[in-house]
């Protein structure tokens, strides 16, 4: 009977040891599952944060691109305006030059007419003198 009791005691101890090992393994597995879940949640959170940061960066880049396009368009408009003003300025300079030529031509024509008038006045004076001399000779 002692052997049977001893054997039963050993078996019971072995069974209790196995139960303890299983319980420990079970709680370690539960802890590992919990850690894995936390890691997954943290990973999901950080992925969401990364996605949000990426979306923000993309919208900032798009905003910068839109501003660049707008500035480029404004530069194009101001360049076109500058070209129009330059062309207008050249036109005004040309008009001014043309008017100066016209004024010079008119001045030359006027001087020519003044000379012609002076010559006619001299001829008239000479004719009057000749007429007066002819009258006094008669």
N, CA, C and O atoms as a DFTB+ gen file, in Angstrom:
552 C
 N C O
     1  1       0.782      -1.198       0.000
     2  2       0.000       0.000       0.000
     3  2       0.818       1.253       0.000
     4  3       0.413       2.283      -0.538
     5  1       2.051       1.152       0.648
     6  2       2.877       2.357       0.692
     7  2       3.336       2.746      -0.699
     8  3       3.380       3.928      -1.041
     9  1       3.672       1.765      -1.483
    10  2       4.145       2.024      -2.847
    11  2       3.044       2.686      -3.668
    12  3       3.303       3.603      -4.447
    13  1       1.842       2.222      -3.488
    14  2       0.727       2.780      -4.233
    15  2       0.510       4.231      -3.804
    16  3       0.306       5.109      -4.642
    17  1       0.555       4.476      -2.489
    18  2       0.384       5.850      -2.003
    19  2       1.503       6.741      -2.511
    20  3       1.275       7.879      -2.922
    21  1       2.748       6.190      -2.475
    22  2       3.883       6.965      -2.951
    23  2       3.712       7.261      -4.436
    24  3       3.935       8.390      -4.874
    25  1       3.324       6.268      -5.203
    26  2       3.124       6.437      -6.627
    27  2       2.015       7.449      -6.899
    28  3       2.147       8.317      -7.762
    29  1       0.917       7.323      -6.148
    30  2      -0.188       8.268      -6.313
    31  2       0.263       9.670      -5.946
    32  3      -0.119      10.634      -6.609
    33  1       1.086       9.801      -4.880
    34  2       1.620      11.109      -4.477
    35  2       2.493      11.714      -5.569
    36  3       2.406      12.901      -5.883
    37  1       3.355      10.837      -6.147
    38  2       4.233      11.319      -7.228
    39  2       3.392      11.762      -8.437
    40  3       3.634      12.797      -9.057
    41  1       2.392      10.920      -8.736
    42  2       1.534      11.245      -9.875
    43  2       0.792      12.566      -9.615
    44  3       0.665      13.408     -10.505
    45  1       0.307      12.726      -8.374
    46  2      -0.402      13.943      -8.008
    47  2       0.533      15.139      -8.109
    48  3       0.162      16.186      -8.640
    49  1       1.748      14.975      -7.595
    50  2       2.744      16.068      -7.666
    51  2       3.054      16.394      -9.128
    52  3       3.140      17.556      -9.525
    53  1       3.218      15.328      -9.911
    54  2       3.502      15.515     -11.346
    55  2       2.327      16.248     -11.999
    56  3       2.525      17.172     -12.787
    57  1       1.083      15.821     -11.661
    58  2      -0.110      16.442     -12.223
    59  2      -0.191      17.903     -11.816
    60  3      -0.496      18.762     -12.642
    61  1       0.085      18.196     -10.523
    62  2       0.060      19.578     -10.036
    63  2       1.149      20.406     -10.738
    64  3       0.922      21.560     -11.103
    65  1       2.320      19.809     -10.920
    66  2       3.403      20.500     -11.636
    67  2       3.001      20.834     -13.061
    68  3       3.238      21.936     -13.556
    69  1       2.374      19.832     -13.718
    70  2       1.918      20.048     -15.092
    71  2       0.851      21.138     -15.118
    72  3       0.864      22.005     -15.992
    73  1      -0.071      21.091     -14.159
    74  2      -1.137      22.091     -14.084
    75  2      -0.529      23.474     -13.899
    76  3      -0.944      24.443     -14.535
    77  1       0.485      23.547     -12.996
    78  2       1.160      24.832     -12.769
    79  2       1.829      25.328     -14.058
    80  3       1.717      26.498     -14.426
    81  1       2.524      24.408     -14.729
    82  2       3.181      24.768     -15.997
    83  2       2.155      25.257     -17.027
    84  3       2.378      26.262     -17.701
    85  1       1.036      24.543     -17.141
    86  2      -0.013      24.928     -18.092
    87  2      -0.589      26.292     -17.736
    88  3      -0.801      27.134     -18.609
    89  1      -0.844      26.505     -16.434
    90  2      -1.399      27.791     -15.988
    91  2      -0.413      28.910     -16.304
    92  3      -0.799      29.961     -16.815
    93  1       0.862      28.680     -15.999
    94  2       1.909      29.669     -16.280
    95  2       1.966      29.945     -17.795
    96  3       1.994      31.095     -18.232
    97  1       1.981      28.866     -18.572
    98  2       2.048      29.006     -20.032
    99  2       0.831      29.774     -20.534
   100  3       0.936      30.632     -21.411
   101  1      -0.352      29.440     -19.946
   102  2      -1.577      30.108     -20.356
   103  2      -1.496      31.605     -20.048
   104  3      -1.843      32.427     -20.896
   105  1      -1.039      31.967     -18.840
   106  2      -0.967      33.389     -18.478
   107  2       0.106      34.104     -19.302
   108  3      -0.068      35.267     -19.665
   109  1       1.222      33.412     -19.600
   110  2       2.258      34.017     -20.460
   111  2       1.710      34.248     -21.871
   112  3       1.972      35.274     -22.499
   113  1       0.937      33.256     -22.354
   114  2       0.320      33.391     -23.677
   115  2      -0.654      34.568     -23.676
   116  3      -0.675      35.365     -24.614
   117  1      -1.469      34.670     -22.608
   118  2      -2.418      35.785     -22.512
   119  2      -1.663      37.111     -22.490
   120  3      -2.066      38.069     -23.150
   121  1      -0.558      37.168     -21.725
   122  2       0.245      38.403     -21.665
   123  2       0.833      38.717     -23.035
   124  3       0.845      39.872     -23.460
   125  1       1.317      37.693     -23.722
   126  2       1.897      37.893     -25.056
   127  2       0.828      38.401     -26.021
   128  3       1.074      39.297     -26.828
   129  1      -0.385      37.799     -25.920
   130  2      -1.492      38.236     -26.783
   131  2      -1.813      39.702     -26.477
   132  3      -2.035      40.502     -27.386
   133  1      -1.836      40.036     -25.192
   134  2      -2.137      41.423     -24.796
   135  2      -1.069      42.385     -25.341
   136  3      -1.384      43.452     -25.867
   137  1       0.212      41.975     -25.198
   138  2       1.311      42.822     -25.722
   139  2       1.183      42.985     -27.243
   140  3       1.371      44.073     -27.788
   141  1       0.858      41.868     -27.907
   142  2       0.687      41.907     -29.369
   143  2      -0.457      42.857     -29.741
   144  3      -0.335      43.651     -30.675
   145  1      -1.563      42.768     -29.005
   146  2      -2.713      43.643     -29.253
   147  2      -2.328      45.105     -29.061
   148  3      -2.648      45.962     -29.884
   149  1      -1.620      45.375     -27.931
   150  2      -1.157      46.750     -27.687
   151  2      -0.249      47.222     -28.824
   152  3      -0.381      48.346     -29.308
   153  1       0.665      46.360     -29.241
   154  2       1.594      46.717     -30.323
   155  2       0.818      47.000     -31.612
   156  3       1.110      47.950     -32.338
   157  1      -0.196      46.133     -31.880
   158  2      -1.016      46.346     -33.083
   159  2      -1.760      47.677     -33.005
   160  3      -1.828      48.422     -33.982
   161  1      -2.324      47.968     -31.810
   162  2      -3.049      49.231     -31.641
   163  2      -2.085      50.413     -31.811
   164  3      -2.394      51.390     -32.493
   165  1      -0.903      50.300     -31.169
   166  2       0.096      51.375     -31.293
   167  2       0.524      51.515     -32.755
   168  3       0.687      52.625     -33.263
   169  1       0.703      50.368     -33.421
   170  2       1.082      50.393     -34.832
   171  2       0.005      51.054     -35.667
   172  3       0.299      51.882     -36.529
   173  1      -1.253      50.685     -35.411
   174  2      -2.367      51.280     -36.156
   175  2      -2.417      52.782     -35.903
   176  3      -2.634      53.576     -36.818
   177  1      -2.207      53.159     -34.621
   178  2      -2.208      54.584     -34.274
   179  2      -1.085      55.307     -35.000
   180  3      -1.290      56.382     -35.563
   181  1       0.112      54.707     -34.984
   182  2       1.230      55.397     -35.646
   183  2       1.044      55.410     -37.158
   184  3       1.435      56.372     -37.819
   185  1       0.448      54.350     -37.719
   186  2       0.156      54.347     -39.161
   187  2      -0.847      55.465     -39.477
   188  3      -0.690      56.199     -40.453
   189  1      -1.891      55.579     -38.621
   190  2      -2.888      56.642     -38.834
   191  2      -2.214      58.013     -38.735
   192  3      -2.496      58.908     -39.531
   193  1      -1.314      58.169     -37.742
   194  2      -0.607      59.443     -37.581
   195  2       0.267      59.725     -38.810
   196  3       0.322      60.854     -39.297
   197  1       0.944      58.691     -39.297
   198  2       1.777      58.846     -40.502
   199  2       0.920      59.223     -41.708
   200  3       1.280      60.105     -42.488
   201  1      -0.237      58.533     -41.851
   202  2      -1.129      58.849     -42.968
   203  2      -1.619      60.285     -42.882
   204  3      -1.703      60.980     -43.895
   205  1      -1.946      60.734     -41.662
   206  2      -2.411      62.109     -41.470
   207  2      -1.293      63.105     -41.812
   208  3      -1.522      64.109     -42.486
   209  1      -0.077      62.801     -41.329
   210  2       1.065      63.678     -41.618
   211  2       1.324      63.731     -43.135
   212  3       1.621      64.786     -43.696
   213  1       1.202      62.564     -43.773
   214  2       1.412      62.500     -45.229
   215  2       0.341      63.319     -45.953
   216  3       0.644      64.070     -46.879
   217  1      -0.919      63.166     -45.520
   218  2      -2.007      63.936     -46.137
   219  2      -1.766      65.430     -45.957
   220  3      -1.974      66.214     -46.883
   221  1      -1.324      65.823     -44.752
   222  2      -1.018      67.238     -44.494
   223  2       0.104      67.718     -45.420
   224  3       0.008      68.782     -46.031
   225  1       1.167      66.916     -45.513
   226  2       2.297      67.293     -46.372
   227  2       1.850      67.413     -47.826
   228  3       2.249      68.339     -48.533
   229  1       1.016      66.463     -48.268
   230  2       0.521      66.505     -49.663
   231  2      -0.291      67.771     -49.889
   232  3      -0.125      68.446     -50.906
   233  1      -1.183      68.100     -48.929
   234  2      -2.005      69.307     -49.127
   235  2      -1.129      70.559     -49.102
   236  3      -1.399      71.522     -49.819
   237  1      -0.073      70.544     -48.269
   238  2       0.838      71.703     -48.249
   239  2       1.568      71.832     -49.576
   240  3       1.729      72.937     -50.095
   241  1       2.012      70.705     -50.128
   242  2       2.691      70.720     -51.436
   243  2       1.726      71.212     -52.515
   244  3       2.091      72.025     -53.364
   245  1       0.473      70.700     -52.470
   246  2      -0.519      71.147     -53.462
   247  2      -0.782      72.641     -53.321
   248  3      -0.907      73.354     -54.316
   249  1      -0.865      73.112     -52.065
   250  2      -1.062      74.547     -51.832
   251  2       0.095      75.347     -52.383
   252  3      -0.096      76.381     -53.023
   253  1       1.315      74.855     -52.127
   254  2       2.512      75.548     -52.633
   255  2       2.513      75.558     -54.158
   256  3       2.863      76.562     -54.778
   257  1       2.114      74.419     -54.768
   258  2       2.048      74.357     -56.235
   259  2       1.025      75.357     -56.767
   260  3       1.276      76.050     -57.754
   261  1      -0.134      75.426     -56.101
   262  2      -1.169      76.363     -56.537
   263  2      -0.658      77.799     -56.444
   264  3      -0.875      78.600     -57.353
   265  1       0.035      78.127     -55.321
   266  2       0.593      79.481     -55.170
   267  2       1.646      79.746     -56.244
   268  3       1.726      80.850     -56.784
   269  1       2.460      78.721     -56.554
   270  2       3.491      78.873     -57.573
   271  2       2.858      79.175     -58.930
   272  3       3.304      80.067     -59.651
   273  1       1.801      78.409     -59.271
   274  2       1.098      78.624     -60.545
   275  2       0.522      80.042     -60.587
   276  3       0.586      80.724     -61.610
   277  1      -0.052      80.479     -59.432
   278  2      -0.658      81.818     -59.356
   279  2       0.417      82.894     -59.543
   280  3       0.229      83.847     -60.299
   281  1       1.551      82.725     -58.841
   282  2       2.646      83.699     -58.964
   283  2       3.181      83.714     -60.389
   284  3       3.475      84.770     -60.949
   285  1       3.302      82.497     -60.975
   286  2       3.785      82.396     -62.358
   287  2       2.852      83.162     -63.302
   288  3       3.304      83.878     -64.196
   289  1       1.537      82.997     -63.086
   290  2       0.542      83.695     -63.918
   291  2       0.660      85.205     -63.719
   292  3       0.598      85.971     -64.681
   293  1       0.832      85.630     -62.453
   294  2       0.976      87.066     -62.180
   295  2       2.236      87.610     -62.844
   296  3       2.232      88.704     -63.409
   297  1       3.320      86.827     -62.766
   298  2       4.567      87.255     -63.423
   299  2       4.364      87.359     -64.925
   300  3       4.848      88.294     -65.563
   301  1       3.637      86.385     -65.492
   302  2       3.338      86.417     -66.926
   303  2       2.548      87.654     -67.290
   304  3       2.823      88.313     -68.292
   305  1       1.528      87.970     -66.436
   306  2       0.717      89.169     -66.703
   307  2       1.564      90.423     -66.591
   308  3       1.471      91.316     -67.433
   309  1       2.404      90.497     -65.539
   310  2       3.193      91.722     -65.377
   311  2       4.246      91.825     -66.477
   312  3       4.600      92.925     -66.901
   313  1       4.752      90.663     -66.944
   314  2       5.712      90.681     -68.052
   315  2       5.027      91.164     -69.324
   316  3       5.584      91.967     -70.073
   317  1       3.800      90.664     -69.566
   318  2       3.040      91.111     -70.746
   319  2       2.763      92.611     -70.650
   320  3       2.868      93.333     -71.641
   321  1       2.403      93.080     -69.436
   322  2       2.134      94.513     -69.243
   323  2       3.407      95.314     -69.496
   324  3       3.377      96.365     -70.136
   325  1       4.539      94.795     -68.978
   326  2       5.817      95.473     -69.182
   327  2       6.131      95.559     -70.682
   328  3       6.602      96.588     -71.167
   329  1       5.862      94.460     -71.411
   330  2       6.108      94.461     -72.857
   331  2       5.203      95.462     -73.565
   332  3       5.637      96.181     -74.465
   333  1       3.910      95.499     -73.138
   334  2       2.984      96.467     -73.748
   335  2       3.438      97.893     -73.458
   336  3       3.411      98.755     -74.336
   337  1       3.863      98.132     -72.196
   338  2       4.320      99.480     -71.833
   339  2       5.563      99.852     -72.631
   340  3       5.708     100.992     -73.075
   341  1       6.462      98.879     -72.812
   342  2       7.674      99.119     -73.585
   343  2       7.321      99.445     -75.035
   344  3       7.873     100.372     -75.628
   345  1       6.384      98.663     -75.600
   346  2       5.951      98.910     -76.979
   347  2       5.284     100.286     -77.067
   348  3       5.531     101.043     -78.007
   349  1       4.442     100.601     -76.086
   350  2       3.760     101.896     -76.045
   351  2       4.780     103.023     -75.947
   352  3       4.655     104.047     -76.619
   353  1       5.786     102.824     -75.108
   354  2       6.845     103.823     -74.941
   355  2       7.603     104.020     -76.253
   356  3       7.915     105.147     -76.639
   357  1       7.897     102.899     -76.937
   358  2       8.585     102.992     -78.232
   359  2       7.716     103.738     -79.246
   360  3       8.208     104.558     -80.021
   361  1       6.401     103.435     -79.223
   362  2       5.468     104.136     -80.120
   363  2       5.485     105.636     -79.836
   364  3       5.521     106.456     -80.753
   365  1       5.459     105.982     -78.534
   366  2       5.466     107.409     -78.175
   367  2       6.757     108.082     -78.630
   368  3       6.741     109.207     -79.130
   369  1       7.873     107.379     -78.451
   370  2       9.165     107.943     -78.899
   371  2       9.140     108.139     -80.418
   372  3       9.586     109.166     -80.928
   373  1       8.609     107.133     -81.133
   374  2       8.532     107.229     -82.599
   375  2       7.622     108.383     -83.007
   376  3       7.956     109.156     -83.904
   377  1       6.464     108.499     -82.341
   378  2       5.529     109.594     -82.631
   379  2       6.203     110.938     -82.388
   380  3       6.071     111.862     -83.190
   381  1       6.923     111.040     -81.283
   382  2       7.638     112.266     -80.941
   383  2       8.668     112.601     -82.021
   384  3       8.787     113.748     -82.452
   385  1       9.412     111.570     -82.449
   386  2      10.421     111.758     -83.507
   387  2       9.747     112.231     -84.801
   388  3      10.214     113.162     -85.458
   389  1       8.631     111.564     -85.151
   390  2       7.891     111.946     -86.371
   391  2       7.411     113.399     -86.275
   392  3       7.531     114.161     -87.234
   393  1       6.860     113.782     -85.098
   394  2       6.372     115.152     -84.921
   395  2       7.536     116.147     -85.034
   396  3       7.381     117.217     -85.624
   397  1       8.689     115.799     -84.475
   398  2       9.864     116.683     -84.550
   399  2      10.279     116.883     -86.006
   400  3      10.627     117.992     -86.413
   401  1      10.240     115.789     -86.796
   402  2      10.577     115.882     -88.233
   403  2       9.584     116.803     -88.942
   404  3       9.971     117.643     -89.753
   405  1       8.287     116.630     -88.621
   406  2       7.253     117.470     -89.237
   407  2       7.481     118.935     -88.888
   408  3       7.380     119.812     -89.746
   409  1       7.793     119.191     -87.604
   410  2       8.053     120.575     -87.157
   411  2       9.258     121.138     -87.903
   412  3       9.230     122.279     -88.363
   413  1      10.319     120.336     -88.022
   414  2      11.521     120.800     -88.741
   415  2      11.200     121.100     -90.207
   416  3      11.657     122.094     -90.771
   417  1      10.392     120.205     -90.813
   418  2      10.017     120.417     -92.223
   419  2       9.192     121.697     -92.365
   420  3       9.420     122.484     -93.284
   421  1       8.226     121.907     -91.448
   422  2       7.404     123.122     -91.487
   423  2       8.265     124.366     -91.284
   424  3       8.066     125.382     -91.950
   425  1       9.224     124.281     -90.361
   426  2      10.118     125.415     -90.097
   427  2      10.928     125.753     -91.357
   428  3      11.070     126.920     -91.722
   429  1      11.456     124.708     -92.012
   430  2      12.234     124.934     -93.240
   431  2      11.349     125.560     -94.319
   432  3      11.768     126.465     -95.040
   433  1      10.107     125.052     -94.413
   434  2       9.171     125.597     -95.402
   435  2       8.860     127.058     -95.093
   436  3       8.797     127.887     -96.001
   437  1       8.665     127.375     -93.811
   438  2       8.386     128.749     -93.386
   439  2       9.568     129.668     -93.709
   440  3       9.394     130.782     -94.204
   441  1      10.780     129.167     -93.413
   442  2      11.976     129.976     -93.732
   443  2      12.057     130.238     -95.234
   444  3      12.388     131.341     -95.668
   445  1      11.750     129.206     -96.016
   446  2      11.746     129.372     -97.484
   447  2      10.719     130.416     -97.907
   448  3      11.004     131.240     -98.777
   449  1       9.537     130.395     -97.311
   450  2       8.495     131.371     -97.650
   451  2       8.919     132.770     -97.220
   452  3       8.689     133.742     -97.940
   453  1       9.551     132.872     -96.022
   454  2      10.017     134.193     -95.563
   455  2      11.041     134.762     -96.538
   456  3      11.024     135.952     -96.850
   457  1      11.935     133.895     -97.014
   458  2      12.934     134.350     -97.996
   459  2      12.244     134.794     -99.292
   460  3      12.613     135.809     -99.883
   461  1      11.242     134.025     -99.724
   462  2      10.510     134.372    -100.949
   463  2       9.794     135.716    -100.774
   464  3       9.796     136.549    -101.680
   465  1       9.175     135.923     -99.586
   466  2       8.480     137.190     -99.303
   467  2       9.488     138.342     -99.318
   468  3       9.222     139.395     -99.898
   469  1      10.645     138.142     -98.680
   470  2      11.683     139.188     -98.652
   471  2      12.132     139.518    -100.078
   472  3      12.315     140.688    -100.415
   473  1      12.311     138.495    -100.911
   474  2      12.728     138.723    -102.298
   475  2      11.653     139.506    -103.054
   476  3      11.964     140.429    -103.807
   477  1      10.374     139.129    -102.845
   478  2       9.265     139.841    -103.489
   479  2       9.220     141.294    -103.017
   480  3       8.984     142.199    -103.818
   481  1       9.447     141.527    -101.704
   482  2       9.441     142.906    -101.176
   483  2      10.572     143.725    -101.818
   484  3      10.390     144.892    -102.163
   485  1      11.739     143.089    -101.971
   486  2      12.847     143.803    -102.616
   487  2      12.496     144.158    -104.068
   488  3      12.769     145.264    -104.534
   489  1      11.881     143.190    -104.773
   490  2      11.484     143.436    -106.164
   491  2      10.458     144.576    -106.229
   492  3      10.525     145.442    -107.102
   493  1       9.500     144.553    -105.278
   494  2       8.468     145.600    -105.255
   495  2       9.107     146.956    -104.978
   496  3       8.766     147.956    -105.609
   497  1      10.060     146.976    -104.007
   498  2      10.741     148.250    -103.697
   499  2      11.528     148.745    -104.923
   500  3      11.509     149.933    -105.245
   501  1      12.202     147.837    -105.584
   502  2      12.973     148.220    -106.779
   503  2      12.038     148.725    -107.869
   504  3      12.348     149.701    -108.553
   505  1      10.897     148.066    -108.033
   506  2       9.929     148.497    -109.060
   507  2       9.396     149.878    -108.716
   508  3       9.244     150.720    -109.601
   509  1       9.107     150.123    -107.421
   510  2       8.615     151.446    -107.011
   511  2       9.680     152.514    -107.282
   512  3       9.385     153.595    -107.791
   513  1      10.921     152.182    -106.931
   514  2      12.004     153.146    -107.186
   515  2      12.134     153.432    -108.690
   516  3      12.285     154.579    -109.112
   517  1      12.073     152.372    -109.470
   518  2      12.186     152.564    -110.923
   519  2      11.018     153.405    -111.448
   520  3      11.189     154.260    -112.317
   521  1       9.859     153.147    -110.912
   522  2       8.671     153.876    -111.317
   523  2       8.809     155.368    -110.914
   524  3       8.523     156.274    -111.697
   525  1       9.260     155.576    -109.660
   526  2       9.442     156.948    -109.182
   527  2      10.481     157.687    -110.033
   528  3      10.304     158.862    -110.352
   529  1      11.580     156.985    -110.404
   530  2      12.596     157.625    -111.239
   531  2      12.056     157.916    -112.627
   532  3      12.356     158.944    -113.234
   533  1      11.254     156.983    -113.110
   534  2      10.673     157.200    -114.433
   535  2       9.734     158.419    -114.405
   536  3       9.692     159.198    -115.357
   537  1       9.004     158.569    -113.337
   538  2       8.085     159.695    -113.198
   539  2       8.883     161.018    -113.108
   540  3       8.525     162.012    -113.740
   541  1       9.961     161.007    -112.317
   542  2      10.725     162.257    -112.142
   543  2      11.492     162.574    -113.410
   544  3      11.733     163.751    -113.678
   545  1      11.885     161.599    -114.198
   546  2      12.574     161.877    -115.449
   547  2      11.612     162.481    -116.475
   548  3      12.011     163.271    -117.330
   549  1      10.390     162.108    -116.377
   550  2       9.394     162.622    -117.309
   551  2       8.954     163.955    -116.807
   552  3       8.108     164.599    -117.427
